[in-house]
Tab-separated table of C-alpha atoms in Angstrom:
chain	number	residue	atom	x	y	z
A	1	UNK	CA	0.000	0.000	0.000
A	2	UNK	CA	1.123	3.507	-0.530
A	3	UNK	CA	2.707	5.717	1.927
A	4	UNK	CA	0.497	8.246	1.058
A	5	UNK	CA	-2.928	5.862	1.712
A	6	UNK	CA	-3.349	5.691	5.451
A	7	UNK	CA	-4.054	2.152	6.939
A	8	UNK	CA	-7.614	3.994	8.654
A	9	UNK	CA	-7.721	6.574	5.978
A	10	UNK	CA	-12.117	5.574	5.798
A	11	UNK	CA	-12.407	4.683	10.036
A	12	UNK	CA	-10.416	8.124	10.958
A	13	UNK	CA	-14.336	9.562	9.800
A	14	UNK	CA	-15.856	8.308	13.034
A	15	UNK	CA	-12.690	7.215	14.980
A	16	UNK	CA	-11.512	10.311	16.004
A	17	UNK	CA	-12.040	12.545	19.075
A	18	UNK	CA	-15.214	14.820	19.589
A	19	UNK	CA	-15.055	18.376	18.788
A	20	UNK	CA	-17.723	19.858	20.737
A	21	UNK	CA	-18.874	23.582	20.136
A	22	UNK	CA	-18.215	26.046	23.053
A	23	UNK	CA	-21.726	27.307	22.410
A	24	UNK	CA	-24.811	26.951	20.395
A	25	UNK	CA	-26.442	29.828	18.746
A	26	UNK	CA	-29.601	31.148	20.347
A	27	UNK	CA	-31.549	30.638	17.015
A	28	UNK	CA	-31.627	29.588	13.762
A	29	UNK	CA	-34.073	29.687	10.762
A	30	UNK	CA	-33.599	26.180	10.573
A	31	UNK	CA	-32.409	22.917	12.843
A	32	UNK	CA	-30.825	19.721	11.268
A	33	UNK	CA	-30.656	16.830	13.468
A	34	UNK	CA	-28.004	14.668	11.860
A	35	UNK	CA	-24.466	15.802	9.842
A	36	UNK	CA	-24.958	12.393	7.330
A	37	UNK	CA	-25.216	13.371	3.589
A	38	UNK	CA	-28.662	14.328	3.583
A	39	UNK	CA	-28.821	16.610	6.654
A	40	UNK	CA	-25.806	18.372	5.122
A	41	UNK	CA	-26.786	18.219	1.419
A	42	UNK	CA	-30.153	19.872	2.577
A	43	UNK	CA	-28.382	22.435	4.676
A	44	UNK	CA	-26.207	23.433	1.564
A	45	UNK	CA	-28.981	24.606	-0.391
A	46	UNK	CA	-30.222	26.248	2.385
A	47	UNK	CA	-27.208	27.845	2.951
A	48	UNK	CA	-27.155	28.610	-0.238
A	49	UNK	CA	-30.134	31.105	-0.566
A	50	UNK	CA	-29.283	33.169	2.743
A	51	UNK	CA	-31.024	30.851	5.063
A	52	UNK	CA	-29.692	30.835	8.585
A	53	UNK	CA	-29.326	27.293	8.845
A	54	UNK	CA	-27.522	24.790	12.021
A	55	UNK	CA	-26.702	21.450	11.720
A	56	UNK	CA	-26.193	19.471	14.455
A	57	UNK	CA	-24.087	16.286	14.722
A	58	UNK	CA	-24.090	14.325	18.075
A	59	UNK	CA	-20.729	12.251	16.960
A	60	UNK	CA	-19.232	12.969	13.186
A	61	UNK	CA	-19.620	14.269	10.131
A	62	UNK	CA	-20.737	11.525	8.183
A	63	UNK	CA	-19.497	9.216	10.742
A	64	UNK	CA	-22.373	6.634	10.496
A	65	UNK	CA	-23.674	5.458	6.915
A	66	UNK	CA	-22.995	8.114	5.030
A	67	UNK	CA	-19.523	7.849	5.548
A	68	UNK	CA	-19.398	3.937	5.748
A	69	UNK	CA	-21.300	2.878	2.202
A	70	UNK	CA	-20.151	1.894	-0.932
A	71	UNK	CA	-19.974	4.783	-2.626
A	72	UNK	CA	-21.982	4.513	-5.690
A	73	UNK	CA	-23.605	7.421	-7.577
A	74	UNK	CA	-26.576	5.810	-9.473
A	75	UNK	CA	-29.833	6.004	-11.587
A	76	UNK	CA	-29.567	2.439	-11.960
A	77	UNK	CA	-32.184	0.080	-11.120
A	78	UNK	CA	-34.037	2.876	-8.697
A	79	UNK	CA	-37.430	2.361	-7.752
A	80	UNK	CA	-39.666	4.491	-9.991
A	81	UNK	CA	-40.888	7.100	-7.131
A	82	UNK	CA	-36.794	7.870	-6.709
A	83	UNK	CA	-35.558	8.853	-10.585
A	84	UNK	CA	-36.338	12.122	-10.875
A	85	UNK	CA	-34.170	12.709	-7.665
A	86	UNK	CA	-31.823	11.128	-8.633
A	87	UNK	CA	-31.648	12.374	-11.784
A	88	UNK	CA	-31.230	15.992	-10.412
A	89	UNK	CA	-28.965	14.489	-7.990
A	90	UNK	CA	-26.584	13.228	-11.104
A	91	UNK	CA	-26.624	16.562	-12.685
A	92	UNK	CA	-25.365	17.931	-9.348
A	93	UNK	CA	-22.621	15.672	-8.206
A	94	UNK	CA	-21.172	16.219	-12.161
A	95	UNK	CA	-20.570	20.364	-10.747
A	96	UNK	CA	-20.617	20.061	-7.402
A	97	UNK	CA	-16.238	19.501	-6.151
A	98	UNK	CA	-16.152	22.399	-8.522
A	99	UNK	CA	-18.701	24.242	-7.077
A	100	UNK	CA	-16.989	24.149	-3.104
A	101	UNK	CA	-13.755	23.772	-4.543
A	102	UNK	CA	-13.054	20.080	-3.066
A	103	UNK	CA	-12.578	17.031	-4.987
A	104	UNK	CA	-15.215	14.855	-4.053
A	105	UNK	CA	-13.914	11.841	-5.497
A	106	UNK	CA	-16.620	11.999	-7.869
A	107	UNK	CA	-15.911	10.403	-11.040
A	108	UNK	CA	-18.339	9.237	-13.881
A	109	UNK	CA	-17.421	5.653	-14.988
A	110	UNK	CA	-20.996	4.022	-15.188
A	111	UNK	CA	-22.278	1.470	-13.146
A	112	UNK	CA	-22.585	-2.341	-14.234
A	113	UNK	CA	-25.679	-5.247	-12.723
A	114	UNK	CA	-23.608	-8.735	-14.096
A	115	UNK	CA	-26.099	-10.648	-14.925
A	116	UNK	CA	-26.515	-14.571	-14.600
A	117	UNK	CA	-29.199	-16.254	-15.730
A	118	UNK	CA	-32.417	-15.208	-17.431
A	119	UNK	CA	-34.727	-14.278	-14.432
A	120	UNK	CA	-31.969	-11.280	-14.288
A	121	UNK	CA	-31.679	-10.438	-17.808
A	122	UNK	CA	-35.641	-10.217	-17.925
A	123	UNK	CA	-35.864	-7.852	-15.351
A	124	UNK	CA	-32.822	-5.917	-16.005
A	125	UNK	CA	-34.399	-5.371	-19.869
A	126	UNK	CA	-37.299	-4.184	-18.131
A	127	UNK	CA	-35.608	-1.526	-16.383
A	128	UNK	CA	-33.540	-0.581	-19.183
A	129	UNK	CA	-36.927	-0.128	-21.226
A	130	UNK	CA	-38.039	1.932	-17.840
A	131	UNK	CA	-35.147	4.088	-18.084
A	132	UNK	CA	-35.274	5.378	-21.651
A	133	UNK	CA	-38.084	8.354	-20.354
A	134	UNK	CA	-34.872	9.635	-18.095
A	135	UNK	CA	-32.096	9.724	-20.759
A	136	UNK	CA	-30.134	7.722	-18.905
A	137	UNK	CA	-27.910	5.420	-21.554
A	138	UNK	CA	-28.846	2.516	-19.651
A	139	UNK	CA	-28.988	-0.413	-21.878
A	140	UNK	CA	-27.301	-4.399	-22.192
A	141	UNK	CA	-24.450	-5.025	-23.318
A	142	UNK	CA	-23.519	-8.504	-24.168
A	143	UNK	CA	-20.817	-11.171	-23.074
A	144	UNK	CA	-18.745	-10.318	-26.062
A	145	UNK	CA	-19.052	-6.439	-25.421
A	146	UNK	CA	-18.060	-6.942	-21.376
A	147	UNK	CA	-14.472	-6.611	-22.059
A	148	UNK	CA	-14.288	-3.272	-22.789
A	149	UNK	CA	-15.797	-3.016	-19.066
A	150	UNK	CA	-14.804	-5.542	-16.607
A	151	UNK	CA	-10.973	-7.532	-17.379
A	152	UNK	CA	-9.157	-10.514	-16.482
A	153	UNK	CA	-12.183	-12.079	-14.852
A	154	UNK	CA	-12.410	-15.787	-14.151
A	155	UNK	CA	-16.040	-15.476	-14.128
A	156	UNK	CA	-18.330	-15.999	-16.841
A	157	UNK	CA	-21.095	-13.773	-16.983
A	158	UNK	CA	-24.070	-13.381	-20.012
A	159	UNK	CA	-23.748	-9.435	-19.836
A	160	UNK	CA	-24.766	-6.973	-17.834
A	161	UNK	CA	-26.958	-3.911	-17.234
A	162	UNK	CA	-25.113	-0.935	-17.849
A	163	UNK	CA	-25.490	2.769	-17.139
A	164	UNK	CA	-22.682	4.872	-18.565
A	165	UNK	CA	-24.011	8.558	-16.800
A	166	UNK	CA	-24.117	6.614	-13.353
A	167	UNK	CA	-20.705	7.527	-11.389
A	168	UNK	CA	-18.825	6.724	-7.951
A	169	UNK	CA	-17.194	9.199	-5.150
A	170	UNK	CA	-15.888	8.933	-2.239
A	171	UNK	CA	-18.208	8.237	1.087
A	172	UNK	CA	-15.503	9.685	3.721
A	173	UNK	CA	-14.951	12.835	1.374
A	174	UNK	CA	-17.985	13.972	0.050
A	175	UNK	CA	-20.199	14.640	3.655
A	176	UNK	CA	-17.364	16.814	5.421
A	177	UNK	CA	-16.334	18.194	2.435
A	178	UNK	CA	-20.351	19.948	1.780
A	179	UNK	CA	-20.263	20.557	5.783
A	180	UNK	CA	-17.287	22.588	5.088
A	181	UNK	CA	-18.603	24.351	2.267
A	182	UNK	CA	-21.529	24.920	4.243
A	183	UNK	CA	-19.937	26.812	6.872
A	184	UNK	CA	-17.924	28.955	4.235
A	185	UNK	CA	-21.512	30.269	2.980
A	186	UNK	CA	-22.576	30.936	6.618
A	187	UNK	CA	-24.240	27.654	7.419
A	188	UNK	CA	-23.618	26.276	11.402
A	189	UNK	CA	-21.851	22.968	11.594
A	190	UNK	CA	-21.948	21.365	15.126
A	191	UNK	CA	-20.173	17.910	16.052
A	192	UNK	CA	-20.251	16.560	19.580
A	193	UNK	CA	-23.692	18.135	19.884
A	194	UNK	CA	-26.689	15.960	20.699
A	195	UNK	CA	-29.939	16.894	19.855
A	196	UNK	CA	-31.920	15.664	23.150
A	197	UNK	CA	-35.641	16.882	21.944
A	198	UNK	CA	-38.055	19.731	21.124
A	199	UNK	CA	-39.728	22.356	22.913
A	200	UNK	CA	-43.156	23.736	21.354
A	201	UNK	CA	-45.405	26.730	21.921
A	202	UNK	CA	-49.017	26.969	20.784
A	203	UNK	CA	-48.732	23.232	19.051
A	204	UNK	CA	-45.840	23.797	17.081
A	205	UNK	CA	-42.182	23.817	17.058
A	206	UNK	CA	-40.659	26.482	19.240
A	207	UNK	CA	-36.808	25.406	20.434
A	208	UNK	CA	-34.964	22.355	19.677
A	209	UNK	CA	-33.066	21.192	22.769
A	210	UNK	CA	-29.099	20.302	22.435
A	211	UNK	CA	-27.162	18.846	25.866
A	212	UNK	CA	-25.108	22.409	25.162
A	213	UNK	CA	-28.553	24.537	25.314
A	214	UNK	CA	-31.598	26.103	23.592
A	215	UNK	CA	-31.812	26.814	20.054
A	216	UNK	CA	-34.803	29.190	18.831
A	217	UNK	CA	-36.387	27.425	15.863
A	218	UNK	CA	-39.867	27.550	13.965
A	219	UNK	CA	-38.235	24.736	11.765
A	220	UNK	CA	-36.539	21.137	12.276
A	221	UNK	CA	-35.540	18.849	9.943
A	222	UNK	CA	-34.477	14.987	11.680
A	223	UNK	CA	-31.976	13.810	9.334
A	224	UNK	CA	-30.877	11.325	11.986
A	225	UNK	CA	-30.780	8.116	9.579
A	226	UNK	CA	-30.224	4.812	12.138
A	227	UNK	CA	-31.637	6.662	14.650
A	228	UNK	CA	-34.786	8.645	13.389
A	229	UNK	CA	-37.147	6.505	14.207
A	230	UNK	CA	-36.599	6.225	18.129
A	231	UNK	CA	-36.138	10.399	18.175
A	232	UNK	CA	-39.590	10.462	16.227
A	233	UNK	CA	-41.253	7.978	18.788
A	234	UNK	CA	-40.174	9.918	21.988
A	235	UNK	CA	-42.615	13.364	20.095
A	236	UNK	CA	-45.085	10.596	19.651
A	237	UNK	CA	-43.992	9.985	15.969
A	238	UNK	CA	-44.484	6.851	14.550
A	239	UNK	CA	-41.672	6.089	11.956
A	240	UNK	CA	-41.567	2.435	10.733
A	241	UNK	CA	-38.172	2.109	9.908
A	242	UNK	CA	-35.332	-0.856	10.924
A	243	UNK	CA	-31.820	-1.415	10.772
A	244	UNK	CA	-29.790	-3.558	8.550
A	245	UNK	CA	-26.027	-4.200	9.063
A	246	UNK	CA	-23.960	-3.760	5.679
A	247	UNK	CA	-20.271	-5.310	5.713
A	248	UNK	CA	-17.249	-3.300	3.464
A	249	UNK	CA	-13.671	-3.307	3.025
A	250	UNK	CA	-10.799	-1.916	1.053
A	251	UNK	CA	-7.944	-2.933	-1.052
A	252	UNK	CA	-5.060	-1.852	-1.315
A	253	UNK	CA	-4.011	-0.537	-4.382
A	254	UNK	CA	-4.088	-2.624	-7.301
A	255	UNK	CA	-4.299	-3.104	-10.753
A	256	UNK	CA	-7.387	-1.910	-13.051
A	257	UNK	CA	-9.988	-4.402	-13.674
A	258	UNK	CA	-13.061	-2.134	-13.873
A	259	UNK	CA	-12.942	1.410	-13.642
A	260	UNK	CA	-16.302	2.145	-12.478
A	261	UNK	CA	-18.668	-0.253	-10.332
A	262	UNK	CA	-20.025	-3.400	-10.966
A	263	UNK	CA	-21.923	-6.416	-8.551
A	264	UNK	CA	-22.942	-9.937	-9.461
A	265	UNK	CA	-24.623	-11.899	-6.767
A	266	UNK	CA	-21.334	-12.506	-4.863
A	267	UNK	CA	-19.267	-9.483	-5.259
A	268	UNK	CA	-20.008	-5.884	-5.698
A	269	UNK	CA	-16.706	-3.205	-6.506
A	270	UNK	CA	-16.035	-0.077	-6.871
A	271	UNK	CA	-12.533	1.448	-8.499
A	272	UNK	CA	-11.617	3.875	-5.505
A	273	UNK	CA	-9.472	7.235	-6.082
A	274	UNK	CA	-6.797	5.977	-4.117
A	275	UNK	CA	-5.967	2.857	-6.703
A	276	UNK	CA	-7.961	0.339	-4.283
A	277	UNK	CA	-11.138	-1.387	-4.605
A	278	UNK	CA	-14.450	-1.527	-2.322
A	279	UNK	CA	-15.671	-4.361	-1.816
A	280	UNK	CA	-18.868	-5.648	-0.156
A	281	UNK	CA	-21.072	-9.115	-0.914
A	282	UNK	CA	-23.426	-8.778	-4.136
A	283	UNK	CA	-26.359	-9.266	-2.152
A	284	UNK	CA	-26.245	-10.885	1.293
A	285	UNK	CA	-26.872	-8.497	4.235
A	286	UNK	CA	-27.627	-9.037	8.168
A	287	UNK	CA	-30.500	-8.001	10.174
A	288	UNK	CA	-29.861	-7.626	14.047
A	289	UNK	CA	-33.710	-8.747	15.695
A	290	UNK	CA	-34.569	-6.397	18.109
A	291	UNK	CA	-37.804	-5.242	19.695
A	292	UNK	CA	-38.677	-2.867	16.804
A	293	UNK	CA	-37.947	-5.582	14.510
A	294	UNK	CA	-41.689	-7.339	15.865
A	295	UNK	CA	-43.057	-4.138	16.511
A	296	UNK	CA	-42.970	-3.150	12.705
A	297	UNK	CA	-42.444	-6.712	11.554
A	298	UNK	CA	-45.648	-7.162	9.590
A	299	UNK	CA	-45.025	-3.684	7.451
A	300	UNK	CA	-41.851	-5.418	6.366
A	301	UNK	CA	-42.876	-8.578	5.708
A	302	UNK	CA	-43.240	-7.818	1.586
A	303	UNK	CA	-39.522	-6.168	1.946
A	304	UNK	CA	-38.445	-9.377	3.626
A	305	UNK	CA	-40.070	-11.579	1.411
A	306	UNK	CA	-38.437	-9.063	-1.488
A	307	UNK	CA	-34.633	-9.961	0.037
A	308	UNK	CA	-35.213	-13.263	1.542
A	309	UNK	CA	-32.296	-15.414	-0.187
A	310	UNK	CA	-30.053	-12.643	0.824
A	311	UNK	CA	-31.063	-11.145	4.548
A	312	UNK	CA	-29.173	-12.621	7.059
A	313	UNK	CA	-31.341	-12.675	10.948
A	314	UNK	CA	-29.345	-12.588	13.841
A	315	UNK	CA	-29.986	-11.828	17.520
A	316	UNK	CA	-27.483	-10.563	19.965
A	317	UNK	CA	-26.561	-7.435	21.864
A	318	UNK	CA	-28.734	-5.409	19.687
A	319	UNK	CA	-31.740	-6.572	20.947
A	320	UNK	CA	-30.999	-6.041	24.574
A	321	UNK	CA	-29.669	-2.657	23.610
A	322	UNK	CA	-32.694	-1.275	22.177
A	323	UNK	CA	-35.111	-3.142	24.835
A	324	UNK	CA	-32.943	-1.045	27.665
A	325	UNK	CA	-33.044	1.672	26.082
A	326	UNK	CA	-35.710	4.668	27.431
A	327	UNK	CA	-38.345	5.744	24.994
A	328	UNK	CA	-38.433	8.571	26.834
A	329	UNK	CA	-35.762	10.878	28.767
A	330	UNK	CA	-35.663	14.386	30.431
A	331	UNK	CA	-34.263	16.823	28.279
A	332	UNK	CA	-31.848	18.344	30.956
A	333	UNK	CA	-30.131	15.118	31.712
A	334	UNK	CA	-27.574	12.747	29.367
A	335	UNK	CA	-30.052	11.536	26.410
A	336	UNK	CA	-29.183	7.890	24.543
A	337	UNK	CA	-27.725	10.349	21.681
A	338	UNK	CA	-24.807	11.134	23.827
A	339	UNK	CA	-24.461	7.489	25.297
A	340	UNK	CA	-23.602	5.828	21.993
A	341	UNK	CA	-21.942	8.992	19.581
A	342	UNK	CA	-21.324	6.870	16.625
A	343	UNK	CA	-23.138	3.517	15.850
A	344	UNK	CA	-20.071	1.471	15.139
A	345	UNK	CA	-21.162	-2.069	14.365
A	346	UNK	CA	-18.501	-4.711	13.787
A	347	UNK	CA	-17.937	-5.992	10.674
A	348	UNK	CA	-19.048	-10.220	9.806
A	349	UNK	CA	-16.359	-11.758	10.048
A	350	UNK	CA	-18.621	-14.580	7.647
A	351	UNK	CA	-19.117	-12.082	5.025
A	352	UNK	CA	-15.380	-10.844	4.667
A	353	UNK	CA	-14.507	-14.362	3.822
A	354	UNK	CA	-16.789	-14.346	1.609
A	355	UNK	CA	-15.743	-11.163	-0.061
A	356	UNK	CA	-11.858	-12.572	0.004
A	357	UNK	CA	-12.928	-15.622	-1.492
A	358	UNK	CA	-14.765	-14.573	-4.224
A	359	UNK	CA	-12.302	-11.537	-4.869
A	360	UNK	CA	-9.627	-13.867	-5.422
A	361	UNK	CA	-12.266	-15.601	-7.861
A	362	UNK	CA	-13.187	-13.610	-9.586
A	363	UNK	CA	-10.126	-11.779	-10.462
A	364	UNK	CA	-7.386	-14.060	-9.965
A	365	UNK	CA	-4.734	-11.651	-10.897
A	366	UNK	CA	-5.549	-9.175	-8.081
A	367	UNK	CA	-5.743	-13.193	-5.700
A	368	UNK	CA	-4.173	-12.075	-2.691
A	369	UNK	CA	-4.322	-8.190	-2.944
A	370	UNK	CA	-4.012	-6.881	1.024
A	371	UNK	CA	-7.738	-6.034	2.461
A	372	UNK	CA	-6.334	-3.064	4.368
A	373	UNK	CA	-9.169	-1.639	6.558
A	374	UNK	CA	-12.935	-3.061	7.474
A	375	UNK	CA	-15.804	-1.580	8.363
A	376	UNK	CA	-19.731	-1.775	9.371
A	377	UNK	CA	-22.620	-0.089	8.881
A	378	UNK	CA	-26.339	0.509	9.965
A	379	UNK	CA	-28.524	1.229	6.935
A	380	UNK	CA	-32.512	2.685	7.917
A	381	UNK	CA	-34.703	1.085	5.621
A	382	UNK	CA	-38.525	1.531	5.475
A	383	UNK	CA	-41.233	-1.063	4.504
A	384	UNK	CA	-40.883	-0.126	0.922
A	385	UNK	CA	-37.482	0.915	1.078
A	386	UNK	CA	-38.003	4.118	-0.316
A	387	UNK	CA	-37.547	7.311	1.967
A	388	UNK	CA	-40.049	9.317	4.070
A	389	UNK	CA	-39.637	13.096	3.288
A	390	UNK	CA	-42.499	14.858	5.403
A	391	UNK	CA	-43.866	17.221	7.826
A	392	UNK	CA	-44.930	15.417	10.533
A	393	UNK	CA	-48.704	15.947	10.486
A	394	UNK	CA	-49.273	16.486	14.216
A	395	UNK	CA	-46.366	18.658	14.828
A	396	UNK	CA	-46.205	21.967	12.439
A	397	UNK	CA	-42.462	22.979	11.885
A	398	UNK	CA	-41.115	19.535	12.356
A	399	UNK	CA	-39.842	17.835	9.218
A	400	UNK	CA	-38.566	14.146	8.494
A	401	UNK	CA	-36.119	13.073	5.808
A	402	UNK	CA	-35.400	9.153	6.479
A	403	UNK	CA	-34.968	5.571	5.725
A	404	UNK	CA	-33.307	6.109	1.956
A	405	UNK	CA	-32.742	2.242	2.542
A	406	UNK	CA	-28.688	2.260	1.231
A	407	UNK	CA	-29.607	4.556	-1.657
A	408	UNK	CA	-28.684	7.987	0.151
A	409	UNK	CA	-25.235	8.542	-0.648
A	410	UNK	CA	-25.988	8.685	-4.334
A	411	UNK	CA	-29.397	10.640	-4.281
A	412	UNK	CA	-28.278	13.051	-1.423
A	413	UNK	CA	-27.260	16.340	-3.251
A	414	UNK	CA	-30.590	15.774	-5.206
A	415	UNK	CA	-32.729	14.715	-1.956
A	416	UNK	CA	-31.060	18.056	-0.172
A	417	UNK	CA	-32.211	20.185	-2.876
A	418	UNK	CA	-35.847	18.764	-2.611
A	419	UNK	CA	-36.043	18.850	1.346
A	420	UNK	CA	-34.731	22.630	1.352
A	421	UNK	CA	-37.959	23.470	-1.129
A	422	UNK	CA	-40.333	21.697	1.264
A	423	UNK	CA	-38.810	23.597	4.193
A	424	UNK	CA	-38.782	27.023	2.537
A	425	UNK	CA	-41.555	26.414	0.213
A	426	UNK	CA	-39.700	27.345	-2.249
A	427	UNK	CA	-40.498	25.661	-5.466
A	428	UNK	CA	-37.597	23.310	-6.650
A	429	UNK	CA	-39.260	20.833	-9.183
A	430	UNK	CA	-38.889	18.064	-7.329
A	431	UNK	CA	-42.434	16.301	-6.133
A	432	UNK	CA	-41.653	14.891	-2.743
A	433	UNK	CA	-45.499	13.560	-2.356
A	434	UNK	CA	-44.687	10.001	-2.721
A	435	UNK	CA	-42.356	10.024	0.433
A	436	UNK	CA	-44.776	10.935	2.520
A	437	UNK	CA	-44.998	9.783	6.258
A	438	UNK	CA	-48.639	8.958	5.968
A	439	UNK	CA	-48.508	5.865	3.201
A	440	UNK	CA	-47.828	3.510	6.042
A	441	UNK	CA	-50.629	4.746	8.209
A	442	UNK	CA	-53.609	5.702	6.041
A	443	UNK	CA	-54.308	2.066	4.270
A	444	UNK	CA	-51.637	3.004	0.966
A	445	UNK	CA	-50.702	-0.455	-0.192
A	446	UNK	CA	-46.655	-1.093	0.386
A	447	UNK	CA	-45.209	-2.118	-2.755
A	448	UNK	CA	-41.111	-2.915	-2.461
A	449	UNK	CA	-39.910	-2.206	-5.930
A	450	UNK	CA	-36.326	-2.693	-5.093
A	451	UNK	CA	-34.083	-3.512	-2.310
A	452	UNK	CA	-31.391	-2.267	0.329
């Protein structure tokens, strides 16, 4: 590995000490509980137009998902409700290291879906078919067309799905990178600053609550990915929304077998800036049971049923952390925010073999390149494992951008621009009406139309 790649260069996100802020300001125009990709995405646009905006991070910048994924930027194989989003959020990433003057890591080398058998290239036609009212390039290219693609692969594939405008960046980059740029256009960036609850006045939102003090708000936005759902429920929000544990790594660097990203079943890779590869399993993920998993179980059973060959069920300290966990707490003592800063799940140790194994597999050239750093992550997903982007209907001023299900990193520039018109009401072209909080509540059927 080289010199200049540190051996934590991705864990030094989260890994690091707190930086806490020696005060809070005594109001804002706007609150944003959570400093992941969307939370600072939407707060960039605010920022943007003049708007007095504070974000507030209880650990890291992008120290939980958005900081831990694999780092695609795609279009490809989105659920419907999602493309214009991330559409908008393609055009953006294309200007936006430009735009703050950062390189983002953002490159555009289109995305590849290998596919196997014919069950994949019928649905993978479908899409492509789908795709052609969003310009997209996506189309199939066949086994003798791969090798301009993917190279000295050991595995035989029948094509693939390919969309050349999709791209790839740079997870640990891109979040405190925009949170920079943020503050440079008069935006408030707070780490080490727990957001414990709200204060109202007349039925609406007044104050949110921070362990450093008070901040005068008429409008919130919880941005608080992995842990939305339990904030929500202690305002009396019900959020259906669970937690699935995503396993990556990184090479060191090696030689060029696909510039962009690709995934089969067993494998999924992305060329990184710094010559390596992430890697992660093509499909298999693991669910930790815990009490919320049987409280919302039956809105998930379709999702479930959706990812059954590859969701992995496990129970262990996850459960008992959740079930001790208060689902409600004073808001001038230590809140569970400040307990546990970062959620830092351990890698499985099952998957990683897997990923080394079929690495070596698949590319037997790059057999035995070093996996130099491991990692876990919590993904939010929601029954239909598309996002809710809402005003919570019984309290006015308080706003909820969750559960973008793994698909956040990629459609965050695009979901911040959408969020900051729904705060402002300022009129963005982006529909957000299909997000909304109520679909799991007011007899909407849940229709999964892709997966985590």
């Amino acid at each position: 590995m080289s010199d200049s790649v540190a051996a934590d260069l991705v864990s030094q996100t989260w890994a690091r000490d707190l930086e806490p802020p020696a005060a809070v300001p005594a109001s804002a125009d706007v609150v944003i509980i959570g400093g992941g990709i969307i939370g600072v995405s939407t707060a960039w646009f605010l920022s943007k137009r003049g708007i007095d905006v504070v974000v507030c991070e209880k650990g890291h910048i992008a120290g939980e998902q958005s900081g831990r994924n694999w780092g695609w930027v795609r279009q490809q194989g989105r659920d419907p409700r999602e493309m214009p989003m991330i559409v908008e959020s393609l055009r953006i990433w294309r200007e936006l290291g430009t735009e703050i003057g950062e390189d983002l890591g953002y490159r555009q080398h289109g995305i590849l879906y290998l596919i196997n058998d014919d069950k994949q290239l019928e649905r993978y036609a479908a899409w492509a078919k789908f795709a052609e009212d969003y310009e997209t390039g996506t189309r199939l290219v066949d086994r003798n067309e791969l090798p301009r693609f993917v190279r000295g692969n050991a595995v035989e594939w029948r094509g693939a799905l390919y969309t050349p405008t999709d791209g790839r960046a740079e997870p640990h980059r891109a979040a405190p990178a925009l949170a920079r740029a943020v503050a440079r256009h008069g935006g408030t960036i707070l780490t080490g600053c727990a957001v414990r609850g709200i204060e109202t006045n007349a039925g609406r939102v007044s104050a949110v609550v921070t362990e450093h003090g008070a901040i005068r708000t008429s409008t919130v936005l919880c941005a608080a990915g992995a842990w939305t759902s339990m904030f929500c429920r202690a305002l009396g929000i019900r959020v259906p929304q669970l937690r699935v544990r995503g396993t990556v790594c990184r090479t060191a660097p090696a030689k060029v077998v696909c510039d962009g990203a690709m995934s089969d079943r067993n494998l999924a890779l992305r060329r990184r800036l710094d010559g390596g590869y992430t890697l992660a399993h093509g499909s298999t993920i693991d669910h930790p049971l815990t009490p919320s998993t049987f409280r919302f179980g039956t809105q998930f059973v379709r999702a479930l049923m959706m990812d059954a060959r590859s969701m992995r069920l496990s129970l262990g300290r996850e459960f008992l952390d959740e079930l001790t966990t208060p689902t409600r707490w004073s808001l001038d003592r230590e809140s569970p925010f400040e307990k546990c800063r970062v959620l830092n799940p351990e890698p499985n140790p099952r998957i990683l073999r897997h990923i080394r194994a079929k690495f070596d597999a698949t590319f037997p050239e790059l057999a035995g390149t070093p996996i130099v750093e491991s990692w876990a992550g919590m993904i939010e997903t929601t029954p239909d494992v598309v996002p809710v982007i809402d005003e919570a209907p019984k309290l006015p001023g308080f706003h909820i951008a969750t559960g973008f299900s793994g698909h956040g990193f990629g459609i965050g520039p695009g979901a911040g621009k959408a969020i900051a018109g729904l705060l402002t009401g300022h009129e963005v072209g982006l529909d957000v009406s299909a997000f909304r909080l109520g679909r799991f509540s007011d007899g909407t059927r849940i229709r999964p139309q892709t997966s985590v």
